[in-house]
Short mmCIF file of C-alpha atoms in Angstrom, two decimals:
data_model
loop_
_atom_site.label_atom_id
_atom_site.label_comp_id
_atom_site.label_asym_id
_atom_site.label_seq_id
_atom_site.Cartn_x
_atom_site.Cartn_y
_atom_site.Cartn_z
CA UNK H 1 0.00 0.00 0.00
CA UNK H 2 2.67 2.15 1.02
CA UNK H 3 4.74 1.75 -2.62
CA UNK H 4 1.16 2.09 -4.33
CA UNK H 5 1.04 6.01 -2.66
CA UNK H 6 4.56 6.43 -3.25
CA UNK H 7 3.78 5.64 -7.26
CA UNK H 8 0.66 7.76 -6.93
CA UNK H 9 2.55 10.89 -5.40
CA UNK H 10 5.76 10.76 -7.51
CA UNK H 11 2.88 10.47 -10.83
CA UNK H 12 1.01 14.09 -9.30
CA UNK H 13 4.64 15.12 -9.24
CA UNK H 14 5.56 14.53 -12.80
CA UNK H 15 2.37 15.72 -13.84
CA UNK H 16 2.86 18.77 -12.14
CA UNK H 17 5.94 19.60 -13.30
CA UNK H 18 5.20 19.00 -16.98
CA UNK H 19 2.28 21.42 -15.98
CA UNK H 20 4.94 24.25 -14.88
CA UNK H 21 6.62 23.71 -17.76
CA UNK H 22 4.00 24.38 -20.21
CA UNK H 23 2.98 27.20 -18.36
CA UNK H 24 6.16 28.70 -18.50
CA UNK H 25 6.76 27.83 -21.95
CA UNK H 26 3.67 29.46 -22.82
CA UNK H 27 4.59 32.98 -20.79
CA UNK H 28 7.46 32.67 -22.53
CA UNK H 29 6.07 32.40 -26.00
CA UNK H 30 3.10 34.82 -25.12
CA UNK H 31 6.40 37.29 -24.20
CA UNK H 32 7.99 36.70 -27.25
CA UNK H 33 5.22 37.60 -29.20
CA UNK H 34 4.33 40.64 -27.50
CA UNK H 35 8.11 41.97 -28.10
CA UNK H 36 7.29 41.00 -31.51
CA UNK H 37 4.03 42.54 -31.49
CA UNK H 38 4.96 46.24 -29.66
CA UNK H 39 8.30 46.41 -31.87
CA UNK H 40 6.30 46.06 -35.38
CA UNK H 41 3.55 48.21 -33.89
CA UNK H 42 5.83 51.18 -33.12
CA UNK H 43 7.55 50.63 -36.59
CA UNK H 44 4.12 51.04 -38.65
CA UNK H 45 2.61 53.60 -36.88
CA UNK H 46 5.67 55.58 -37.69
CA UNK H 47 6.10 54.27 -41.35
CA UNK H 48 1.97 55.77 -41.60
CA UNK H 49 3.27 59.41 -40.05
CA UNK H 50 6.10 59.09 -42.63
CA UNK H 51 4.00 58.37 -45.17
CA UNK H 52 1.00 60.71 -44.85
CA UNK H 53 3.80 63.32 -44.47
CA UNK H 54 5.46 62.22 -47.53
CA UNK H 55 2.44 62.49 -49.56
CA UNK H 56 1.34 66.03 -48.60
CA UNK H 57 5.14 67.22 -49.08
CA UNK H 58 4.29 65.73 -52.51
CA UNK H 59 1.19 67.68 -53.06
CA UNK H 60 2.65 70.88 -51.90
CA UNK H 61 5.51 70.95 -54.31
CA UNK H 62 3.11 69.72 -57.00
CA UNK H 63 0.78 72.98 -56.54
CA UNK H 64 1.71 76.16 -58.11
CA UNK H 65 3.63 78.42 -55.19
CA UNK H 66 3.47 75.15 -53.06
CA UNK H 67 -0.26 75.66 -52.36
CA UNK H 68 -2.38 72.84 -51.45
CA UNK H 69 -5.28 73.06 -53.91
CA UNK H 70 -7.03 69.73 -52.23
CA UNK H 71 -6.94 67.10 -49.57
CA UNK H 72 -4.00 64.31 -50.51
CA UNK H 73 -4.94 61.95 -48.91
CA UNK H 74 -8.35 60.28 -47.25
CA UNK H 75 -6.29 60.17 -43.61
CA UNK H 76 -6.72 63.79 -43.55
CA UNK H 77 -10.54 65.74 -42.94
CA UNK H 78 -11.10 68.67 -45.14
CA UNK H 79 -9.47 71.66 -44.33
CA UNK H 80 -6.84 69.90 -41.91
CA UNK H 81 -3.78 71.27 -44.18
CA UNK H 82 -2.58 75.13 -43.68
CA UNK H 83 0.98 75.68 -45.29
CA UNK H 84 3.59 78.86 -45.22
CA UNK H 85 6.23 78.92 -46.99
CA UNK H 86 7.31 78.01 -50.67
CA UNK H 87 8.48 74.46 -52.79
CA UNK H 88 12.03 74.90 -51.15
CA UNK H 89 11.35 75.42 -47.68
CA UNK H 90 8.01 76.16 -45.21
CA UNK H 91 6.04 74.59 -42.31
CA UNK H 92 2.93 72.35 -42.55
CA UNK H 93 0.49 71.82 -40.35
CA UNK H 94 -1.85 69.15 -39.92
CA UNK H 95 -4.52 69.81 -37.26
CA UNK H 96 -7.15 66.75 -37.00
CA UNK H 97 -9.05 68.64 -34.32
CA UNK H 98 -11.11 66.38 -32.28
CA UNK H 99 -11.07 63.42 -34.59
CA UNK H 100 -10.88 63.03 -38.19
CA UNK H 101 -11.52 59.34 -39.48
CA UNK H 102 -10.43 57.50 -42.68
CA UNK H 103 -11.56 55.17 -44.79
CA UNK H 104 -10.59 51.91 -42.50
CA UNK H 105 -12.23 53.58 -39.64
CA UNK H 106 -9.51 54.88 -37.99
CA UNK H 107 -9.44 58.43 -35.79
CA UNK H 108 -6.72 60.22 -35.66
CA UNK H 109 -6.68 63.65 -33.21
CA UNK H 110 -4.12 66.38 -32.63
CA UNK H 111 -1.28 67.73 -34.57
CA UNK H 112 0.96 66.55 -36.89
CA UNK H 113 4.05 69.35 -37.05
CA UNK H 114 5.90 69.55 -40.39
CA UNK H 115 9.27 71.73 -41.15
CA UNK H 116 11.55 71.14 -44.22
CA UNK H 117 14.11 72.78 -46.12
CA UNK H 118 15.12 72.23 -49.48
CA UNK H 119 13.48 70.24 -52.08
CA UNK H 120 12.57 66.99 -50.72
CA UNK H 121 14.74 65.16 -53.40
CA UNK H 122 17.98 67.23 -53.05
CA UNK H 123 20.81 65.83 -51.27
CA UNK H 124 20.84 67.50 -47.48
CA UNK H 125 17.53 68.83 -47.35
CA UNK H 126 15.47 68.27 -44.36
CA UNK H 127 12.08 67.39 -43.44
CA UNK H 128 11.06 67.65 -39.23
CA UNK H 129 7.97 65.27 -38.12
CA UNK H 130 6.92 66.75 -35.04
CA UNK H 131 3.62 65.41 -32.90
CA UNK H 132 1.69 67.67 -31.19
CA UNK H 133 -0.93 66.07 -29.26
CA UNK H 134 -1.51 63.52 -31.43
CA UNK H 135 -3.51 59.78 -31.42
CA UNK H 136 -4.82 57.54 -33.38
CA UNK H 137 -7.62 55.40 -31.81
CA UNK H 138 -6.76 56.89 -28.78
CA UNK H 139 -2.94 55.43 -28.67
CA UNK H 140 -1.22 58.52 -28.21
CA UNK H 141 2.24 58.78 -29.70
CA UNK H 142 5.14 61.66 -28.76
CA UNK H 143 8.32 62.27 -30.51
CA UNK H 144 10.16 64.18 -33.58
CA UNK H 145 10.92 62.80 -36.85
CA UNK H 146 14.18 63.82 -38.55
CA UNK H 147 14.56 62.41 -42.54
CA UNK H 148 18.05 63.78 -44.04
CA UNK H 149 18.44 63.97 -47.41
CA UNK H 150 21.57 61.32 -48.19
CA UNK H 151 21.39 60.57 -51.50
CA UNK H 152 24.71 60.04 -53.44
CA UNK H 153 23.86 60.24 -57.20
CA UNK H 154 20.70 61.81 -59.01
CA UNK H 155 20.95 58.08 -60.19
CA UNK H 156 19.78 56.39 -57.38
CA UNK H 157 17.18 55.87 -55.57
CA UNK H 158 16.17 58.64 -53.23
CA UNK H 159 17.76 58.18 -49.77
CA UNK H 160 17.49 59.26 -46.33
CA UNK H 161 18.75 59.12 -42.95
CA UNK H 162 16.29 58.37 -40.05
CA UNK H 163 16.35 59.88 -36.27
CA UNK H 164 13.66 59.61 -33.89
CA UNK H 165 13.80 61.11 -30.59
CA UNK H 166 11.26 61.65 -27.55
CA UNK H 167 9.11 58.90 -28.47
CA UNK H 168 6.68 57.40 -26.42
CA UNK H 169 3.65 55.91 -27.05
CA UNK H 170 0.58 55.77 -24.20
CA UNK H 171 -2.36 53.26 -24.85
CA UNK H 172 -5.91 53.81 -23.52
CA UNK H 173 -4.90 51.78 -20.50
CA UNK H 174 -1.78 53.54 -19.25
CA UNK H 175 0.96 51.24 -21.00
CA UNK H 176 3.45 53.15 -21.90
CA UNK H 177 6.68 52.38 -24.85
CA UNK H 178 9.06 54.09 -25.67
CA UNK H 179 11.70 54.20 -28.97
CA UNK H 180 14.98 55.21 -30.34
CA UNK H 181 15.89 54.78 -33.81
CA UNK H 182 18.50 55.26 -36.39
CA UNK H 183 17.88 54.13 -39.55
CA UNK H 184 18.29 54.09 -43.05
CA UNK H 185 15.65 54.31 -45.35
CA UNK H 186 15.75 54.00 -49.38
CA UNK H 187 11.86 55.23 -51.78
CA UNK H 188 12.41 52.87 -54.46
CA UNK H 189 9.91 54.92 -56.92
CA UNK H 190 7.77 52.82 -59.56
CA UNK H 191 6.02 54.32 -62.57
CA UNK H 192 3.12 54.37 -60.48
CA UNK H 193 3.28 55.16 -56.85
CA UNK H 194 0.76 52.64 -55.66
CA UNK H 195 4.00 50.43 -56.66
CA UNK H 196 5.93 52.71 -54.51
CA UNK H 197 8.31 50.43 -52.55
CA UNK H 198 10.32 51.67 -49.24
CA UNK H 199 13.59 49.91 -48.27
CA UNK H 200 14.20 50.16 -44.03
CA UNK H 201 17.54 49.14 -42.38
CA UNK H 202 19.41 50.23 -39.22
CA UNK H 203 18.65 50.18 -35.49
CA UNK H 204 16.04 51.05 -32.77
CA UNK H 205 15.79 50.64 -29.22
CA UNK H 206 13.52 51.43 -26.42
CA UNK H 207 10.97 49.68 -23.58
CA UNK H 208 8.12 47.76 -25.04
CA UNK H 209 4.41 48.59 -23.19
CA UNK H 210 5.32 45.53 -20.43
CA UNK H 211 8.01 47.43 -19.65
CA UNK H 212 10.96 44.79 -21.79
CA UNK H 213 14.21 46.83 -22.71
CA UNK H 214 15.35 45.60 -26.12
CA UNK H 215 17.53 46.78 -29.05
CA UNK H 216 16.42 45.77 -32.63
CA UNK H 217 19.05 45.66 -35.34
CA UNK H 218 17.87 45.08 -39.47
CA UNK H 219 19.62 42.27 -40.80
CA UNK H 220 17.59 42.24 -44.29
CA UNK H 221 16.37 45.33 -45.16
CA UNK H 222 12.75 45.57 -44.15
CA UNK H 223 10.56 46.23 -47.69
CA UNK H 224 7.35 48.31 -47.29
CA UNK H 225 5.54 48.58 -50.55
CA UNK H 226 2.54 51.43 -51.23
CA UNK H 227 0.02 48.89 -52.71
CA UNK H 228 0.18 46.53 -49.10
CA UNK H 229 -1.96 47.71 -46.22
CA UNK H 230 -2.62 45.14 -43.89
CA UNK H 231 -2.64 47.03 -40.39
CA UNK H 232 -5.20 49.36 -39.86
CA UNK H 233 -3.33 51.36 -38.26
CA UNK H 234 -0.28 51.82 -40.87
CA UNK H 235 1.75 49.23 -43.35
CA UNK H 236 3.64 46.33 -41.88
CA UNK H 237 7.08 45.17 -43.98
CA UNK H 238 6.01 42.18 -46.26
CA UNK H 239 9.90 41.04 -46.28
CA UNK H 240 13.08 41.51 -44.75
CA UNK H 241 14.86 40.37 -41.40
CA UNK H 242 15.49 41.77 -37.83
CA UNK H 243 17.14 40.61 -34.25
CA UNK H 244 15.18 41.67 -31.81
CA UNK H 245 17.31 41.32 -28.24
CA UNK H 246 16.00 41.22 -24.49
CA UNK H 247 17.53 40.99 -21.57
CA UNK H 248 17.66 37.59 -21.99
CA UNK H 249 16.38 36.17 -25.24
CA UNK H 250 17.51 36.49 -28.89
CA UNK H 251 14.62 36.65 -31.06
CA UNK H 252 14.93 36.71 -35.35
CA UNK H 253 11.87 38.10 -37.15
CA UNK H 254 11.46 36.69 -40.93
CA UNK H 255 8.76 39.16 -42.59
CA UNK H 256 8.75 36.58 -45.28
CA UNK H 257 9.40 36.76 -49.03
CA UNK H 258 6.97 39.72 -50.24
CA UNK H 259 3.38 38.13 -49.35
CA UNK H 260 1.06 40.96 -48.23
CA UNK H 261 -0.09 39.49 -45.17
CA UNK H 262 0.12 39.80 -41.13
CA UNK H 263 2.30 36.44 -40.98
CA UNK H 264 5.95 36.23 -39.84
CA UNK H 265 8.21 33.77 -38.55
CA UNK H 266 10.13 34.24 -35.17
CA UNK H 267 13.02 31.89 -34.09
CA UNK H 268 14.23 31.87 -30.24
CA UNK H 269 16.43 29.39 -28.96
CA UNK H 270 16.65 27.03 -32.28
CA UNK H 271 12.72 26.96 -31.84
CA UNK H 272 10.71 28.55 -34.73
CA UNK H 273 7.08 29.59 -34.68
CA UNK H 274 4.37 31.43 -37.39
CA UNK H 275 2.82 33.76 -35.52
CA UNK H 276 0.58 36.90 -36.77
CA UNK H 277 1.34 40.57 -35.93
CA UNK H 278 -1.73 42.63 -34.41
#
């Protein structure tokens, strides 16, 4: 009787320790992915403030005396856009008031802060991305914007350097991240912009919204292309690689091999898993 309870008890132990360990082996997955998860979100809703600034840059140099004739863009409410200056340098504002929504039902409120100098496609000119009060469904995001003009030949592609300082991003519930980043980033122009591809590498660091330090570092350029919009919220990379390091994990993100879709691979410890972004 006595070996029979022995058996029984070492059995609940077993059983209780392959238990813990799928527990913990799901925390640690659930982590992985939310490292994953806050990294990419961070990096599109900045690729969307970059782009929506892009494109009314564009329609200001495309309007005689850099006037804005129209709206450029369905992110932005009539009568959002007031402009001084001229096609070589000037400020733009872009004041969604209370809320102004777009076409996949998002609401974007406050300021969006634009300064450049010199034409957008001459080598050293500047353009300054700064928030001022500024959301989008109510995930508030802080920080200026710095693209630099680095483009070596009038035969390449347009090229420009990256800086982002004083971010932080606040959700509805108090979670807070915040991001670094120097980076590279190369507007591979197509005879028709909705063929428009961007080319990302470089660095980034910062604290993701459960409070995880990490440093990301490209290791594939990450390729954003105009015609993929996934994310509500802004485009997600449809290929390229990143490391994504913690305290004490190593994780590689494979964006795949140019599907438009939410779907990406992440590898930690030899262990690989399909998982899709938010």
């Amino acid at each position: 009787m006595k070996s029979l309870n022995v058996v029984i008890v070492m059995l609940f132990m077993a059983v209780g320790l392959v238990l813990t360990s799928c527990d913990k082996e799901a925390v640690e997955t659930n982590n992985n992915e939310t490292v994953v998860n806050s990294d990419s979100d961070m990096e599109s809703s900045f690729e969307d403030i970059d782009d929506l600034a892009s494109t009314i840059l564009e329609a200001t140099e495309s309007n005689s005396g850099g006037r804005i004739a129209g709206e450029a863009d369905d992110r932005v409410c009539e009568g959002a856009i007031t402009f001084s200056g001229d096609a070589n340098s000037g400020t733009i504002v872009i004041d969604f008031g209370a809320g102004c929504e777009d076409s996949y039902g998002n609401v974007r409120k406050g300021k969006i802060n634009i300064a450049y100098t010199g034409g957008r496609f001459q080598s050293g000119s500047v353009v300054t991305t700064t928030l001022d009060g500024y959301s989008i469904n109510d995930i508030a995001i802080e920080g200026t914007r710095t693209l630099t003009n680095i483009t070596e030949s009038a035969n390449d592609y347009p090229t420009f350097s990256i800086s982002l300082t004083g971010c932080k991003i606040t959700w509805p519930n108090d979670d807070v991240a915040t991001r670094t980043v120097s980076k590279v980033r190369v507007w591979k122009r197509a005879s028709s912009p909705i063929n428009d591809e961007v080319w990302i590498t470089g660095e980034a660091s910062g604290v993701t919204r459960r409070g995880v330090a990490y440093n990301t570092t490209i290791t594939d350029s990450l390729v954003y292309k105009a015609s993929c919009r996934v994310s509500t919220r802004g485009r997600l990379a449809l290929a390229g690689t990143k490391i994504i390091e913690t305290e004490n994990k190593i994780i590689t993100v494979d964006y795949g091999d140019g599907n438009c879709d939410r779907r990406v691979s992440i590898v930690v410890d030899g262990k690989s898993e399909n998982v899709n972004l938010d």
